[in-house]
mmCIF file of C-alpha atoms in Angstrom:
data_model
loop_
_atom_site.group_PDB
_atom_site.id
_atom_site.type_symbol
_atom_site.label_atom_id
_atom_site.label_comp_id
_atom_site.label_asym_id
_atom_site.label_seq_id
_atom_site.Cartn_x
_atom_site.Cartn_y
_atom_site.Cartn_z
ATOM 1 C CA MET A 403 91.098 108.155 34.654
ATOM 2 C CA GLU A 404 91.461 106.610 38.086
ATOM 3 C CA PHE A 405 88.864 104.040 39.129
ATOM 4 C CA ASN A 406 88.086 101.812 42.095
ATOM 5 C CA LEU A 407 86.584 98.780 40.358
ATOM 6 C CA GLU A 408 86.338 97.408 36.824
ATOM 7 C CA VAL A 409 83.666 95.351 35.076
ATOM 8 C CA ASP A 410 84.751 93.420 31.983
ATOM 9 C CA ALA A 411 81.634 92.876 29.873
ATOM 10 C CA ILE A 412 83.502 92.247 26.616
ATOM 11 C CA GLY A 413 81.681 89.711 24.461
ATOM 12 C CA ILE A 414 78.546 89.815 26.604
ATOM 13 C CA ASN A 415 75.206 90.930 25.153
ATOM 14 C CA CYS A 416 72.480 93.102 26.630
ATOM 15 C CA PRO A 417 71.200 93.133 29.331
ATOM 16 C CA LEU A 418 74.169 91.472 31.080
ATOM 17 C CA PRO A 419 76.597 94.448 30.892
ATOM 18 C CA ILE A 420 74.035 96.640 32.694
ATOM 19 C CA LEU A 421 73.211 93.915 35.215
ATOM 20 C CA ARG A 422 76.889 93.375 36.039
ATOM 21 C CA THR A 423 77.352 97.129 36.346
ATOM 22 C CA LYS A 424 74.384 97.420 38.699
ATOM 23 C CA LYS A 425 75.750 94.580 40.856
ATOM 24 C CA ALA A 426 79.231 96.146 40.985
ATOM 25 C CA LEU A 427 77.889 99.601 41.877
ATOM 26 C CA ALA A 428 75.931 98.060 44.765
ATOM 27 C CA THR A 429 79.243 97.001 46.361
ATOM 28 C CA MET A 430 80.815 100.446 46.040
ATOM 29 C CA GLN A 431 80.812 103.507 48.283
ATOM 30 C CA SER A 432 79.394 106.868 47.251
ATOM 31 C CA GLY A 433 81.892 108.829 45.122
ATOM 32 C CA GLU A 434 83.830 105.773 43.931
ATOM 33 C CA VAL A 435 84.386 105.263 40.201
ATOM 34 C CA LEU A 436 83.565 102.147 38.174
ATOM 35 C CA LYS A 437 85.160 101.381 34.809
ATOM 36 C CA VAL A 438 83.104 99.230 32.433
ATOM 37 C CA LYS A 439 84.372 97.694 29.194
ATOM 38 C CA ALA A 440 81.745 96.371 26.760
ATOM 39 C CA THR A 441 81.454 95.350 23.121
ATOM 40 C CA ASP A 442 77.656 95.190 22.803
ATOM 41 C CA ALA A 443 76.684 97.997 20.405
ATOM 42 C CA GLY A 444 73.579 98.741 22.482
ATOM 43 C CA ALA A 445 75.764 99.720 25.423
ATOM 44 C CA ALA A 446 76.390 103.119 23.821
ATOM 45 C CA HIS A 447 72.725 103.958 24.461
ATOM 46 C CA ASP A 448 72.146 101.770 27.523
ATOM 47 C CA PHE A 449 74.774 103.264 29.823
ATOM 48 C CA PRO A 450 73.733 106.932 29.549
ATOM 49 C CA ALA A 451 70.107 105.870 30.155
ATOM 50 C CA PHE A 452 71.141 103.656 33.075
ATOM 51 C CA ALA A 453 73.116 106.480 34.681
ATOM 52 C CA LYS A 454 70.191 108.880 34.321
ATOM 53 C CA GLN A 455 67.691 106.379 35.753
ATOM 54 C CA THR A 456 69.856 105.400 38.737
ATOM 55 C CA GLY A 457 71.280 108.827 39.582
ATOM 56 C CA ASN A 458 74.861 107.686 39.060
ATOM 57 C CA GLU A 459 77.084 110.031 37.074
ATOM 58 C CA LEU A 460 78.436 108.982 33.680
ATOM 59 C CA LEU A 461 81.874 110.613 33.769
ATOM 60 C CA SER A 462 83.139 109.395 30.430
ATOM 61 C CA SER A 463 82.132 107.323 27.420
ATOM 62 C CA THR A 464 84.856 106.468 24.903
ATOM 63 C CA THR A 465 85.743 103.866 22.301
ATOM 64 C CA GLU A 466 89.021 101.976 22.206
ATOM 65 C CA GLY A 467 88.932 99.989 18.979
ATOM 66 C CA ASP A 468 85.846 97.778 19.215
ATOM 67 C CA VAL A 469 85.546 98.246 22.982
ATOM 68 C CA LEU A 470 83.253 100.828 24.567
ATOM 69 C CA VAL A 471 84.642 102.172 27.848
ATOM 70 C CA PHE A 472 82.457 103.853 30.449
ATOM 71 C CA PHE A 473 83.355 105.484 33.745
ATOM 72 C CA LEU A 474 80.516 105.811 36.236
ATOM 73 C CA LYS A 475 80.639 107.599 39.576
ATOM 74 C CA ARG A 476 78.581 105.990 42.330
ATOM 75 C CA ARG A 477 75.960 108.352 43.736
#
């Protein structure tokens, strides 16, 4: 999937992956796509909830080995 910006949150525990994602999304234009890579197990639940709360669209949520990969579209 094509994306405009990437956040590497590998090895970082909650709540930092969400905080870094929020900060990155704030720099982006509406319709742009953010890729987030995380290893915190809680991220699997945190990112769908974050997208719902903020109105951003969670386009994809996959696992590549031990890494969770999320694609979020800026509202």
